[in-house]
Tab-separated table of N, CA and C in Angstrom:
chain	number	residue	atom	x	y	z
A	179	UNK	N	-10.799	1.221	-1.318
A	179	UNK	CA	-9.779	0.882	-0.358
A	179	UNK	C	-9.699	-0.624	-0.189
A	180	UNK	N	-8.186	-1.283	0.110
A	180	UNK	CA	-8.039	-2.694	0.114
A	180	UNK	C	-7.903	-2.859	1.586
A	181	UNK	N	-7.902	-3.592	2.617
A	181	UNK	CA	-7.021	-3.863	3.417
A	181	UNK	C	-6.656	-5.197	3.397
A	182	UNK	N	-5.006	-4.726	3.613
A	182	UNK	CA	-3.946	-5.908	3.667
A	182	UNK	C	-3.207	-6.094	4.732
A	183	UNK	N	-2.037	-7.124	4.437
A	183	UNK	CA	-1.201	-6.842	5.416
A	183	UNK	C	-0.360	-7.023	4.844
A	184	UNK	N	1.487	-6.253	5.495
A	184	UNK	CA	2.163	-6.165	4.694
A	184	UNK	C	3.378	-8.120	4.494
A	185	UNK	N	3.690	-8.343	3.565
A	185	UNK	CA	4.237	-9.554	3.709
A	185	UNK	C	5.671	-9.485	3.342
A	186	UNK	N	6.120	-8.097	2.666
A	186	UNK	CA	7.592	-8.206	2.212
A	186	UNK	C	8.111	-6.812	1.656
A	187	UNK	N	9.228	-6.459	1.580
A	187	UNK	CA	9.561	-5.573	0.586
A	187	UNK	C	10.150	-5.802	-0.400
A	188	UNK	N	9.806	-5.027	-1.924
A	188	UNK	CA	10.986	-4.796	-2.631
A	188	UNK	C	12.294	-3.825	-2.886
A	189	UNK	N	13.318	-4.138	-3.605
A	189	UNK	CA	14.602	-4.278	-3.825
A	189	UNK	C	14.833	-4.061	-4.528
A	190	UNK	N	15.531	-3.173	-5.415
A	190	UNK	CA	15.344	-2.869	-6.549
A	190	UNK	C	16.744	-1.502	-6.542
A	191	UNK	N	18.102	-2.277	-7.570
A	191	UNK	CA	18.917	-1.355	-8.111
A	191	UNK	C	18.631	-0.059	-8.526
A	192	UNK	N	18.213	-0.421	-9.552
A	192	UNK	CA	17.440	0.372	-10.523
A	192	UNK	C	16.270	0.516	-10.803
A	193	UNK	N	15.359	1.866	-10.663
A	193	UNK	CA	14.176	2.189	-10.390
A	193	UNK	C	13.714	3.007	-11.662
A	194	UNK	N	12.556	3.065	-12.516
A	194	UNK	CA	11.808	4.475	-13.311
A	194	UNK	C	11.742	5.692	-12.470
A	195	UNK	N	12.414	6.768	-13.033
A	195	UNK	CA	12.497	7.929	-12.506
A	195	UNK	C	10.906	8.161	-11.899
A	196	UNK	N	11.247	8.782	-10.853
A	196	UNK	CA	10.149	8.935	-9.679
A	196	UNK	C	10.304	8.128	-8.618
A	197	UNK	N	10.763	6.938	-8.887
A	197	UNK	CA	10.510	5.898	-7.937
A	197	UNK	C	11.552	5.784	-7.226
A	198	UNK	N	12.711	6.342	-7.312
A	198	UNK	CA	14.367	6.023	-6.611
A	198	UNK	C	14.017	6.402	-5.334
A	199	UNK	N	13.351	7.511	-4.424
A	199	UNK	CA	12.836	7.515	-3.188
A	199	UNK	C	12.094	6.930	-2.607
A	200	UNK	N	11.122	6.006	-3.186
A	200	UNK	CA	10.365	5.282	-2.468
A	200	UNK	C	10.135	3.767	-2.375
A	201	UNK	N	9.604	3.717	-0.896
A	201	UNK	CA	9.652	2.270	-0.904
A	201	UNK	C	8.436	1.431	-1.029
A	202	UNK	N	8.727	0.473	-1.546
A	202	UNK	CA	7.498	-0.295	-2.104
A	202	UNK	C	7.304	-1.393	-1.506
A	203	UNK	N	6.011	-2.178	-0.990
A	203	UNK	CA	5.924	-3.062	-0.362
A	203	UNK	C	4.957	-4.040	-0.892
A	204	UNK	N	5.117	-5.702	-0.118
A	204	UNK	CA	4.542	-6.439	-0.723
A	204	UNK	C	3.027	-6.558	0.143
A	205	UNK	N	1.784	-6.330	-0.832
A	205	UNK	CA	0.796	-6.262	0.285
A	205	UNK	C	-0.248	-7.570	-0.340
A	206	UNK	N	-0.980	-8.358	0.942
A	206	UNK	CA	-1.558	-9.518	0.637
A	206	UNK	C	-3.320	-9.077	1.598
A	207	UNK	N	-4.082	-9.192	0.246
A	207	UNK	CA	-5.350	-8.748	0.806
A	207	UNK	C	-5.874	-9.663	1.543
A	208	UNK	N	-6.713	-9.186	2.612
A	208	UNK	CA	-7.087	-9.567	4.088
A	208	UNK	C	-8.733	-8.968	4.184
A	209	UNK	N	-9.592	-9.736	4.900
A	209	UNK	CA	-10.637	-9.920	5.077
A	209	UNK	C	-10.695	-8.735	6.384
A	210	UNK	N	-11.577	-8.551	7.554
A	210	UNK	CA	-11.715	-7.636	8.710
A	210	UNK	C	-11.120	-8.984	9.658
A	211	UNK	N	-11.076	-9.808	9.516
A	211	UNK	CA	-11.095	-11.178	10.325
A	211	UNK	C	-9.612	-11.359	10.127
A	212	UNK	N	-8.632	-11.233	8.938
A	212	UNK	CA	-7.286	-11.442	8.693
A	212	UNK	C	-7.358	-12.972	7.690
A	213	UNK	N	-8.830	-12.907	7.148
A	213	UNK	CA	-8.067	-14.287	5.972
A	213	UNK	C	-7.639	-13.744	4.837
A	214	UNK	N	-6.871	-14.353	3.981
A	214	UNK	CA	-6.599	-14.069	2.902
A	214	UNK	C	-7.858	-13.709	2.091
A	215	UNK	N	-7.707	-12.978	0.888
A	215	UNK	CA	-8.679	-12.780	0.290
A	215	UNK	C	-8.169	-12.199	-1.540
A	216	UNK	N	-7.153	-12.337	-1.563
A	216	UNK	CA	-6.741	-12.194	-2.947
A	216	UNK	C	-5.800	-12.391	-3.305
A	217	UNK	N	-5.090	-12.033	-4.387
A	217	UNK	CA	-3.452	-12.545	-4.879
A	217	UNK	C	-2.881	-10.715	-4.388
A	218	UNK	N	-1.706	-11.272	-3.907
A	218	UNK	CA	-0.805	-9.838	-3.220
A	218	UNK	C	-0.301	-9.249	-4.779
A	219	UNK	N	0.286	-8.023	-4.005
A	219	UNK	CA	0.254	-6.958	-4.964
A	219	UNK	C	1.215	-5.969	-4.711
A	220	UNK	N	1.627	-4.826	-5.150
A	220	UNK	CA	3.318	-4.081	-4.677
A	220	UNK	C	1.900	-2.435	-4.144
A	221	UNK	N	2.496	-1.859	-3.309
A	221	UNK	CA	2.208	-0.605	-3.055
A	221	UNK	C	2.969	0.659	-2.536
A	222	UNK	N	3.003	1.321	-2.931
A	222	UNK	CA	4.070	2.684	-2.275
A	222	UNK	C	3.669	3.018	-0.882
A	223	UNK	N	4.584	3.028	-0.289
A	223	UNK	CA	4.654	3.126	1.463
A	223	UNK	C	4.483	4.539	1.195
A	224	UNK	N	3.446	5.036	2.349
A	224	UNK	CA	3.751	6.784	2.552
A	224	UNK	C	3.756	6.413	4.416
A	225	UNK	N	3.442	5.900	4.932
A	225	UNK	CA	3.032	5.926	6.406
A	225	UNK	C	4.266	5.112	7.314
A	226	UNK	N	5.146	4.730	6.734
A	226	UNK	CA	6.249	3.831	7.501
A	226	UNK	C	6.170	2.577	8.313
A	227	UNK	N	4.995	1.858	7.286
A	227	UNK	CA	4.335	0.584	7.336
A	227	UNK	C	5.770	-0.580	7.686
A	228	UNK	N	5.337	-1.596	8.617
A	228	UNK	CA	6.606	-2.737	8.295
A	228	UNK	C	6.073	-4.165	7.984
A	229	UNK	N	6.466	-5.116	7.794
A	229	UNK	CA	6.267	-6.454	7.207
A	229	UNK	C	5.812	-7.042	8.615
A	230	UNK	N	4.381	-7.392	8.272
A	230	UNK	CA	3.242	-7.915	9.816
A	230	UNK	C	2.028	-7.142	9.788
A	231	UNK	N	2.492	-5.726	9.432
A	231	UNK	CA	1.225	-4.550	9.488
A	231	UNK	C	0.264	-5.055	8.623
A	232	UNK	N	-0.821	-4.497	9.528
A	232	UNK	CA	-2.128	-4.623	8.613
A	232	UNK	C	-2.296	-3.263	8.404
A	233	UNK	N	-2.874	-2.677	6.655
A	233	UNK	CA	-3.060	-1.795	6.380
A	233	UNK	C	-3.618	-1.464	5.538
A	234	UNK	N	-4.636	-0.064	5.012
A	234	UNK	CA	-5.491	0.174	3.962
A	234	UNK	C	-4.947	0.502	2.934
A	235	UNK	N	-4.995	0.606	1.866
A	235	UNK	CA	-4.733	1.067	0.757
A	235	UNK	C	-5.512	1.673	-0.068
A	236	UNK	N	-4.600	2.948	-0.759
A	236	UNK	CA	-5.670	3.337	-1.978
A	236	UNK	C	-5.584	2.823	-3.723
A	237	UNK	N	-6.439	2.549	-4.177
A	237	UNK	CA	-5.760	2.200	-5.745
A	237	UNK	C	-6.282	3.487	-6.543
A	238	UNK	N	-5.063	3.429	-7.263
A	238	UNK	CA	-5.256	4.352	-8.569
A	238	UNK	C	-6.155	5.781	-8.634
A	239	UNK	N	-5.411	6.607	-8.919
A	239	UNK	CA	-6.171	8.225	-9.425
A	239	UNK	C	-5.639	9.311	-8.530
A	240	UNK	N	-5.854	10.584	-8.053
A	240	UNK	CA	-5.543	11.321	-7.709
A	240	UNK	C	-5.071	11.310	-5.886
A	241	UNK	N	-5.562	10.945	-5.659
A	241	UNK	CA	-5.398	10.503	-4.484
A	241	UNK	C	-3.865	9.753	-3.799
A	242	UNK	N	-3.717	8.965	-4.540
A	242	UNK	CA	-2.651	8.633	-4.470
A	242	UNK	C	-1.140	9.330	-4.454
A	243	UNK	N	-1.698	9.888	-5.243
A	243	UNK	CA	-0.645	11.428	-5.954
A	243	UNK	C	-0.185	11.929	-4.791
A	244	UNK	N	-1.477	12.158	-4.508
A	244	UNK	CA	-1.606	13.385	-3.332
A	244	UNK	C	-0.522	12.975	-1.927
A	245	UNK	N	-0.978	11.910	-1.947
A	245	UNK	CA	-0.366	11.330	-0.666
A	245	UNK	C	1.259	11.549	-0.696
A	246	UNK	N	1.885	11.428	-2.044
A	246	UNK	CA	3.015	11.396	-2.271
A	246	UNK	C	3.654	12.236	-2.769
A	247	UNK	N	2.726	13.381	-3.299
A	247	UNK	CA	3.000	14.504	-3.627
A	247	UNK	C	3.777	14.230	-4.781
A	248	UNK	N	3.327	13.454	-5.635
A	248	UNK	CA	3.860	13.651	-6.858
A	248	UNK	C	2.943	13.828	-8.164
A	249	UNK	N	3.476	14.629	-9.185
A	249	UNK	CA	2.354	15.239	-10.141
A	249	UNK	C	1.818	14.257	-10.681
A	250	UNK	N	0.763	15.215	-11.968
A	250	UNK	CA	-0.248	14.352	-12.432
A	250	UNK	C	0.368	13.449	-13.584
A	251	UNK	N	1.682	13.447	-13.890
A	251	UNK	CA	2.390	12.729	-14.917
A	251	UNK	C	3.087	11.533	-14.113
A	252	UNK	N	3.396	11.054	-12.792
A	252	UNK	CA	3.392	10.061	-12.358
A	252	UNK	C	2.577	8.895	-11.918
A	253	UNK	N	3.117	8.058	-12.697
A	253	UNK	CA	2.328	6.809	-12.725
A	253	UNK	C	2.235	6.188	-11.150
A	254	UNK	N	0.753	6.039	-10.710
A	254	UNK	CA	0.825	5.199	-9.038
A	254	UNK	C	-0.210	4.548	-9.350
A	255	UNK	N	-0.265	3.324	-9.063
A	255	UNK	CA	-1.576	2.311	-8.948
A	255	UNK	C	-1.838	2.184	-7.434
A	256	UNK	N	-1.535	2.164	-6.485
A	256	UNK	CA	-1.437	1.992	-4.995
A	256	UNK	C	-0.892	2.123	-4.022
A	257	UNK	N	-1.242	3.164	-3.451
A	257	UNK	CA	-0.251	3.328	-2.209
A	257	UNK	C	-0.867	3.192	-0.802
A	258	UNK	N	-0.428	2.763	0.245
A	258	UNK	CA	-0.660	2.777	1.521
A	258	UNK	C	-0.892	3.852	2.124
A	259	UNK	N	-2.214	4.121	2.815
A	259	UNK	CA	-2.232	5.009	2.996
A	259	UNK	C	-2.851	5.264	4.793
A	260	UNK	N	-2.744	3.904	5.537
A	260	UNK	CA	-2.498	4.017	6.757
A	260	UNK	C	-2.701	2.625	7.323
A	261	UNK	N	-1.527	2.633	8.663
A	261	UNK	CA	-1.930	1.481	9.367
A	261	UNK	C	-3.063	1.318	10.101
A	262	UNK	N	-3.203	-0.153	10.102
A	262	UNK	CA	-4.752	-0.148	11.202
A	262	UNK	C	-4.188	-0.737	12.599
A	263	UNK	N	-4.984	-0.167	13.455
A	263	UNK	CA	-4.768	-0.440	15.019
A	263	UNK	C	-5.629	-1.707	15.407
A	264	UNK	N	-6.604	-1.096	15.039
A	264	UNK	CA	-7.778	-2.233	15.317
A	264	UNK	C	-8.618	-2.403	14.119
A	265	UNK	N	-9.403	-2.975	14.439
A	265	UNK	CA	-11.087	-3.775	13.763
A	265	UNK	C	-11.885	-4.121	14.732
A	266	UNK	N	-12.809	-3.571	14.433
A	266	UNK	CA	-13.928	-3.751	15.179
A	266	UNK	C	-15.017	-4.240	14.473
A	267	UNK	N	-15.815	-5.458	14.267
A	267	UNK	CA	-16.517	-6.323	13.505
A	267	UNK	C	-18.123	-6.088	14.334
A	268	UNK	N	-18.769	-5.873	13.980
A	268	UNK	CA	-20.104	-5.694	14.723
A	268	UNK	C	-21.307	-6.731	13.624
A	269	UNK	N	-21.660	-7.995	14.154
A	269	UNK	CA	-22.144	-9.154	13.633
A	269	UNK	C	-23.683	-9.107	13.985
């Protein structure tokens, strides 16, 4: 699991079959603290995430699928798979 936050969406005419329903977002990895921590990356919204949210993600394999309910012949590298409310850091 990554957590990010979300920084943008994409736009997109024309999509690879599977993808014309869903929306994809721009996500920028985040520390528990909110620093940056990697180069951002696109992920499939399942939770109705918006641009500000901080949120977890899953990468790649079945799981993902699942979330979106799409078979084992669709390609997903990452999808969102919930917002966070809080963090709680215990030092």
């Amino acid at each position: 699991m990554i957590l990010g936050k979300v920084i943008g969406n994409v736009v997109s005419t024309i999509m690879a079959p599977g993808y014309e329903s869903k929306k994809i977002m721009i996500i920028q990895p985040v520390d528990g603290k909110g620093n940056v921590t990697g180069k951002s990356f696109l992920a499939i919204d399942t939770v109705q995430a918006g641009i500000g949210d901080t949120v977890f993600t899953i990468e790649e394999g079945t799981s993902g699928r699942i979330l979106i309910n799409e078979p084992e012949s669709f390609t997903v590298k990452t999808v969102i798979a919930g917002i966070v409310d809080e963090i709680n850091i215990i030092e």
